[in-house]
Amino acid sequence: MDYKQLPNRVIMCIDMKSFFASVSCVIRRLDPLKTKLAVVGDTKRSGSIVLASTPLLKKEGIQTGSRHLDIPKRKDIYVVNPSMERYVKASNYISSLVLQYVAPEDFHAYSIDELFIDATASLHLFAQTPEELAHKIIDEIYQKTRLAATIGIGPNLLLAKISLDHEAKHSSTGVAYWRYEDIPFKLWSIHPMKDFWGISSATENQLNRLGIYTIKELALSSKEMLKKEFGVLGEELHQHANGVDYSRISEIYIPRSRSFGKSQILFHDYTNRKEIELLLLELLDDICFRLRMHQVVAQTVHLYIGYSKQTGRGFSRQKKMVRASNLSQDIFPYCLRILHTYDNGMPIRSIGISLSNTSIQEEEQMSLFDDSDQREKAYALAKTIDEIRLRYGKNSLLRASSSLDYSTVRYRNSLMGGHKA
């Protein structure tokens, strides 16, 4: 592999350490590095899942995915509900700090607590070396938020991410810089293979059946053989095992057509299909609201139904509508058609709707058989409802059926990102 011919940029992957738990500590004027705190989905439910924990609590075995009931009941351990609104504000503020060092086109938010920057063009303005700039960013974030960050640096996005996960997060300095010359010593030493970014347990098992047990063996394997076995993924696996990544932050693909969806795990099993129909309508209302906010319409509806664990898995089906729309009254009949066609009557525990095949609303074509006055009134009514909800909150105007005991819309509207705001 001739690395001299490959991109050699200054890419940084910035990760906020135990982000949710750390922000929850700072809110309470506690030091995240000296406090044992866990953020759980709901402190009132013993089976609730741990969303985040501080480093000290992680040392006691309480990790993301642990249960509330696994946390020892001690005075030195804090157990708190999530504060999603504060997390989002903190994330946005950290992004604004990092954007002081790069242009917007060289910035990419990977998740609420992780982001990438390409400092190639701006490094000379702030530091002599990539490591110096990384420490400068870490120090500024800490001074202004009291939150700890770690940074992986590499000549491309892949090596920056892997250097973060496999060295920076475990380093006392919080910074790691992997160069192309480090690949034989650092990248190829990652084991097991499923710990390598982009390789799942299933992919590792498939590679093992081909006689490939290490990242080095993968890197030195035949590209043609991998492509024959995995298709396009095989070529990508071969490139990544050699530390090769041609993607650029400034060229990150944004699809023209997006999908909008929402799912919900119900508090108990539902057997009454009229109740399920209302819950689906409430989900659909929320998704259609988002479509209208983005000024797009969708033409394909995807319905997911998950049955109780005791009875079966459920089903997932989609149907293309005759016309694209962002009105619940147009889309809901298709949801009902899918439900009544594939439902086997077993207790339902989870539901989900996704709308895809989107286009700009102005491009919607009117049918000769449409009552244009009726559609204009429907859109005007939806717009009025949206404006009221934007101004006074989503619970300010609801369907009358949402007052029924089994409705969940009021509770869901109090959440952010699926958790308490």
XYZ file of C-alpha atoms in Angstrom:
421
model
C 0.000 0.000 0.000
C 1.550 3.314 -1.116
C 0.377 5.677 1.613
C 2.114 8.629 -0.018
C -0.669 8.651 -2.615
C -3.459 8.765 0.002
C -5.124 11.789 1.657
C -3.067 13.054 4.572
C -5.273 15.537 6.362
C -5.627 16.637 9.993
C -8.895 15.023 11.043
C -10.030 15.111 14.662
C -12.763 13.019 16.251
C -13.919 14.725 19.453
C -15.840 12.750 22.067
C -17.400 14.098 25.253
C -16.563 11.773 28.131
C -19.681 10.188 29.737
C -21.649 13.092 28.288
C -25.146 12.629 29.750
C -23.811 11.720 33.200
C -21.238 14.544 33.155
C -23.802 17.205 32.201
C -26.121 15.910 34.947
C -23.229 16.305 37.410
C -22.424 19.850 36.298
C -26.106 20.824 36.620
C -25.879 19.739 40.273
C -22.495 21.455 40.754
C -20.727 18.126 41.120
C -17.389 17.168 39.586
C -18.054 14.458 36.940
C -14.629 12.930 37.536
C -15.142 12.663 41.307
C -18.826 11.713 41.431
C -20.656 8.410 41.122
C -23.782 9.209 39.122
C -26.062 7.256 36.806
C -28.653 8.592 34.394
C -31.565 6.155 34.042
C -34.618 6.249 31.803
C -36.983 6.616 34.758
C -35.899 6.655 38.392
C -39.324 5.348 39.461
C -38.933 2.087 37.520
C -36.514 -0.520 38.904
C -36.162 -2.149 35.497
C -35.272 1.118 33.783
C -32.079 1.092 31.715
C -28.939 3.068 32.598
C -28.359 5.594 29.817
C -24.998 6.845 31.100
C -22.735 6.667 34.128
C -19.699 8.597 35.316
C -16.208 7.031 35.097
C -16.101 6.243 38.828
C -19.413 4.391 38.682
C -18.314 2.512 35.557
C -15.440 1.108 37.612
C -18.078 -0.511 39.841
C -19.580 -2.264 36.835
C -22.506 0.080 36.169
C -22.367 0.657 32.429
C -24.719 1.905 29.741
C -27.361 -0.802 29.385
C -27.239 -1.880 33.036
C -30.528 -1.861 34.956
C -31.619 0.553 37.667
C -31.947 -2.397 40.031
C -28.241 -3.234 39.467
C -27.132 0.086 41.006
C -26.153 -0.250 44.689
C -28.368 1.801 47.004
C -25.719 3.964 48.653
C -25.540 7.587 49.710
C -22.469 8.231 47.557
C -24.285 7.171 44.349
C -26.653 9.560 42.592
C -29.410 8.142 40.363
C -31.125 10.777 38.230
C -33.574 11.155 35.359
C -32.258 12.381 31.993
C -32.368 16.109 31.190
C -32.485 15.954 27.400
C -33.080 19.658 26.905
C -29.951 20.485 28.902
C -27.956 17.830 27.010
C -28.959 19.307 23.656
C -28.084 22.838 24.806
C -24.702 21.666 26.086
C -24.018 19.837 22.814
C -24.906 22.914 20.755
C -22.685 25.121 22.925
C -19.731 22.736 22.584
C -20.247 22.729 18.810
C -20.109 26.541 18.813
C -16.797 26.413 20.694
C -15.277 23.935 18.240
C -16.535 25.949 15.249
C -14.166 28.728 16.295
C -11.331 26.555 14.966
C -12.728 25.355 11.612
C -15.092 26.490 8.874
C -18.664 25.106 8.976
C -17.994 22.909 5.938
C -15.142 21.240 7.874
C -17.404 20.366 10.813
C -19.660 17.322 11.164
C -21.761 16.379 14.215
C -21.603 12.579 14.341
C -23.917 12.357 17.370
C -24.993 14.478 20.344
C -21.667 13.798 22.093
C -19.251 13.139 19.223
C -18.125 15.257 16.285
C -15.513 15.418 13.525
C -13.507 18.376 12.281
C -11.023 18.774 9.437
C -8.366 21.154 10.763
C -6.077 20.887 7.722
C -6.719 24.423 6.491
C -6.912 26.181 9.858
C -4.323 24.377 12.025
C -1.614 26.992 11.378
C -3.854 29.742 12.771
C -4.042 28.217 16.245
C -1.205 25.758 16.869
C 2.073 24.331 15.660
C 0.993 20.687 15.771
C -2.284 18.726 15.662
C -1.702 17.546 19.232
C -1.310 21.130 20.439
C -4.605 22.127 18.811
C -6.346 19.089 20.299
C -5.223 20.021 23.818
C -6.273 23.618 23.205
C -9.794 22.501 22.249
C -10.014 20.129 25.227
C -8.879 22.871 27.616
C -11.352 25.428 26.256
C -14.271 23.014 26.461
C -13.366 22.161 30.057
C -12.819 25.765 31.137
C -16.198 26.853 29.773
C -18.318 23.798 30.578
C -16.434 21.692 33.145
C -16.915 18.753 30.783
C -14.041 16.467 29.775
C -13.341 15.649 26.133
C -11.039 13.198 24.377
C -9.717 13.564 20.822
C -8.472 11.078 18.260
C -6.409 12.460 15.365
C -5.671 10.843 12.033
C -4.973 11.529 8.352
C -8.554 10.491 7.551
C -11.930 10.032 9.242
C -11.427 6.306 9.866
C -8.065 6.574 11.652
C -9.261 9.567 13.678
C -12.261 7.575 14.925
C -10.297 4.415 15.662
C -7.490 6.300 17.419
C -10.164 7.896 19.622
C -11.840 4.606 20.550
C -8.703 2.519 21.021
C -6.213 4.962 22.530
C -7.416 8.498 23.314
C -10.299 7.347 25.549
C -7.842 5.262 27.602
C -4.970 7.768 27.644
C -4.161 10.044 30.586
C -3.724 12.932 28.131
C -7.025 12.291 26.333
C -5.322 12.678 22.928
C -4.052 10.102 20.426
C -2.606 10.628 16.934
C -2.462 7.645 14.562
C -0.483 8.106 11.354
C -0.206 5.790 8.370
C 3.081 4.420 9.677
C 1.284 3.292 12.853
C -1.051 0.947 10.981
C 1.059 -2.272 11.290
C 1.604 -1.709 15.018
C -1.693 -0.191 16.199
C -4.468 -0.821 13.684
C -3.529 -4.429 12.980
C -3.273 -5.240 16.689
C -6.989 -4.592 17.354
C -8.531 -7.835 18.607
C -11.097 -9.345 18.534
C -12.013 -8.268 15.026
C -15.515 -7.174 16.088
C -13.859 -4.369 18.085
C -12.779 -2.842 14.778
C -15.087 -0.079 13.547
C -17.574 -1.451 11.010
C -17.091 -5.168 11.772
C -19.998 -6.859 13.521
C -19.972 -10.272 15.202
C -21.715 -11.741 12.148
C -19.095 -10.260 9.805
C -16.291 -11.558 12.040
C -17.779 -15.077 11.939
C -18.040 -14.883 8.160
C -14.413 -13.761 7.918
C -13.362 -16.581 10.236
C -14.997 -19.097 7.887
C -12.720 -17.699 5.171
C -9.690 -18.314 7.376
C -9.292 -14.641 8.355
C -8.840 -14.141 12.096
C -6.956 -10.840 12.445
C -7.119 -7.322 10.999
C -3.660 -7.896 9.504
C -4.859 -11.025 7.710
C -7.859 -9.049 6.447
C -5.568 -6.267 5.183
C -3.363 -8.747 3.330
C -6.256 -10.796 1.906
C -7.302 -10.793 -1.711
C -9.533 -7.836 -2.470
C -11.234 -9.826 -5.236
C -12.032 -12.703 -2.862
C -13.520 -10.317 -0.282
C -15.559 -8.534 -2.937
C -16.889 -11.865 -4.199
C -17.889 -12.876 -0.658
C -19.247 -9.544 0.653
C -19.921 -7.468 -2.446
C -19.120 -3.749 -2.145
C -18.664 -4.210 1.616
C -15.732 -6.536 0.936
C -13.771 -3.805 -0.828
C -14.552 -1.412 2.017
C -13.398 -3.951 4.622
C -10.110 -4.372 2.758
C -9.561 -0.606 2.553
C -10.401 -0.019 6.222
C -8.127 -2.844 7.375
C -5.325 -0.986 5.562
C -6.326 2.330 7.172
C -7.658 3.742 3.905
C -10.630 6.148 3.864
C -11.242 8.593 1.009
C -14.311 10.327 2.498
C -14.182 14.052 3.243
C -16.214 15.968 5.822
C -16.944 18.700 3.286
C -18.385 16.067 0.931
C -20.566 14.128 3.390
C -23.557 12.854 1.452
C -26.944 14.343 2.281
C -29.702 12.312 0.592
C -32.281 14.176 -1.458
C -35.046 11.977 -0.104
C -35.346 11.548 3.655
C -37.494 9.343 5.813
C -39.376 10.539 8.872
C -40.416 8.074 11.522
C -41.246 7.404 15.124
C -41.637 4.280 17.238
C -42.874 3.555 20.719
C -42.447 0.736 23.233
C -45.790 0.519 25.041
C -46.049 0.342 28.833
C -48.017 -2.918 28.652
C -49.383 -5.376 26.101
C -52.337 -4.080 24.073
C -55.005 -6.485 22.781
C -57.707 -3.999 21.785
C -57.074 -2.973 18.170
C -59.134 0.226 18.498
C -56.649 1.365 21.141
C -53.733 0.476 18.839
C -55.357 2.457 16.026
C -55.480 5.565 18.229
C -51.829 5.162 19.267
C -50.836 4.818 15.608
C -52.834 7.929 14.696
C -51.079 9.878 17.460
C -47.684 8.760 16.156
C -48.700 9.667 12.618
C -49.873 13.146 13.682
C -46.428 13.817 15.122
C -44.608 12.556 12.013
C -46.836 14.577 9.675
C -46.166 17.660 11.791
C -42.429 17.138 11.187
C -43.020 16.654 7.458
C -44.836 19.979 7.272
C -42.092 21.711 9.262
C -39.640 20.538 6.598
C -42.104 21.443 3.839
C -42.034 17.982 2.299
C -44.568 15.272 1.451
C -44.075 11.487 1.555
C -45.451 8.744 -0.670
C -44.430 5.506 1.079
C -45.711 4.452 4.489
C -43.904 1.785 6.535
C -45.678 0.201 9.518
C -43.969 -1.837 12.234
C -45.827 -3.910 14.846
C -43.978 -5.777 17.595
C -45.846 -8.429 19.545
C -45.383 -9.346 23.186
C -42.225 -11.361 23.880
C -44.361 -14.254 25.070
C -46.183 -14.613 21.758
C -44.083 -13.643 18.740
C -41.911 -11.198 16.853
C -44.357 -9.061 14.857
C -44.188 -7.721 11.305
C -42.897 -4.831 9.225
C -44.565 -3.868 5.933
C -44.709 -0.878 3.646
C -47.094 0.433 1.011
C -46.766 3.131 -1.620
C -49.617 5.617 -1.585
C -51.425 6.857 -4.659
C -50.272 10.391 -3.940
C -47.656 12.014 -1.726
C -48.982 13.857 1.317
C -48.149 15.204 4.773
C -51.722 15.047 6.106
C -52.711 12.357 8.614
C -56.134 12.000 7.011
C -54.493 10.896 3.738
C -51.922 8.525 5.230
C -53.795 6.885 8.115
C -56.025 4.679 5.917
C -52.868 3.069 4.495
C -51.615 2.367 8.030
C -54.921 0.696 8.860
C -54.838 -1.337 5.638
C -51.372 -2.702 6.497
C -52.403 -3.391 10.121
C -55.594 -5.235 9.221
C -53.881 -7.223 6.450
C -50.911 -8.589 8.392
C -51.956 -8.481 12.062
C -52.572 -11.908 13.626
C -54.345 -10.603 16.731
C -51.617 -11.302 19.286
C -50.885 -8.778 22.106
C -48.901 -5.780 20.829
C -46.018 -4.241 22.799
C -44.334 -1.890 20.292
C -45.401 0.150 17.260
C -43.677 2.324 14.678
C -44.413 4.325 11.540
C -41.963 5.630 8.965
C -42.770 7.843 5.966
C -40.323 7.903 3.066
C -40.032 8.632 -0.661
C -40.214 12.341 0.162
C -40.310 15.366 -2.120
C -40.698 19.109 -1.738
C -44.301 20.015 -0.971
C -44.511 22.554 -3.794
C -43.904 19.732 -6.263
C -47.103 17.885 -5.259
C -49.302 17.270 -8.280
C -53.036 17.783 -8.000
C -55.319 15.126 -9.461
C -58.167 15.992 -11.822
C -60.460 14.177 -9.410
C -59.364 16.221 -6.351
C -61.573 18.777 -4.724
C -58.989 21.556 -4.703
C -61.021 23.689 -2.286
C -61.228 20.818 0.214
C -57.486 20.157 0.035
C -56.678 23.831 0.495
C -58.932 23.884 3.571
C -57.250 20.737 4.920
C -53.785 22.242 4.510
C -54.942 25.558 6.016
C -56.362 23.737 9.042
C -53.146 21.730 9.479
C -51.093 24.921 9.236
C -53.234 26.626 11.896
C -52.896 23.632 14.243
C -49.118 23.580 13.681
C -48.819 27.289 14.508
C -50.769 26.854 17.744
C -48.605 23.909 18.801
C -45.405 25.750 17.939
C -46.462 28.746 19.977
C -48.074 27.084 22.995
C -46.605 23.578 22.983
C -47.650 20.249 21.483
C -50.131 19.502 24.270
C -51.978 22.793 23.714
C -54.171 21.315 20.980
C -54.912 17.591 20.782
C -57.568 15.293 19.386
C -60.504 14.645 21.738
C -59.585 10.950 21.670
C -56.247 11.815 23.270
C -58.115 12.339 26.551
C -58.808 8.611 26.763
C -56.952 6.667 29.439
C -54.915 4.565 27.004
C -53.669 7.556 24.978
C -49.927 8.187 25.336
C -49.534 11.436 23.381
C -49.454 13.779 26.391
C -46.695 11.734 28.009
C -44.697 11.448 24.771
C -44.954 15.189 24.155
C -43.224 15.783 27.496
C -40.180 13.831 26.300
C -37.180 14.846 24.227
C -35.241 12.247 22.305
C -37.444 9.611 23.927
C -36.475 10.707 27.448
C -37.555 13.286 29.985
C -36.640 16.786 28.877
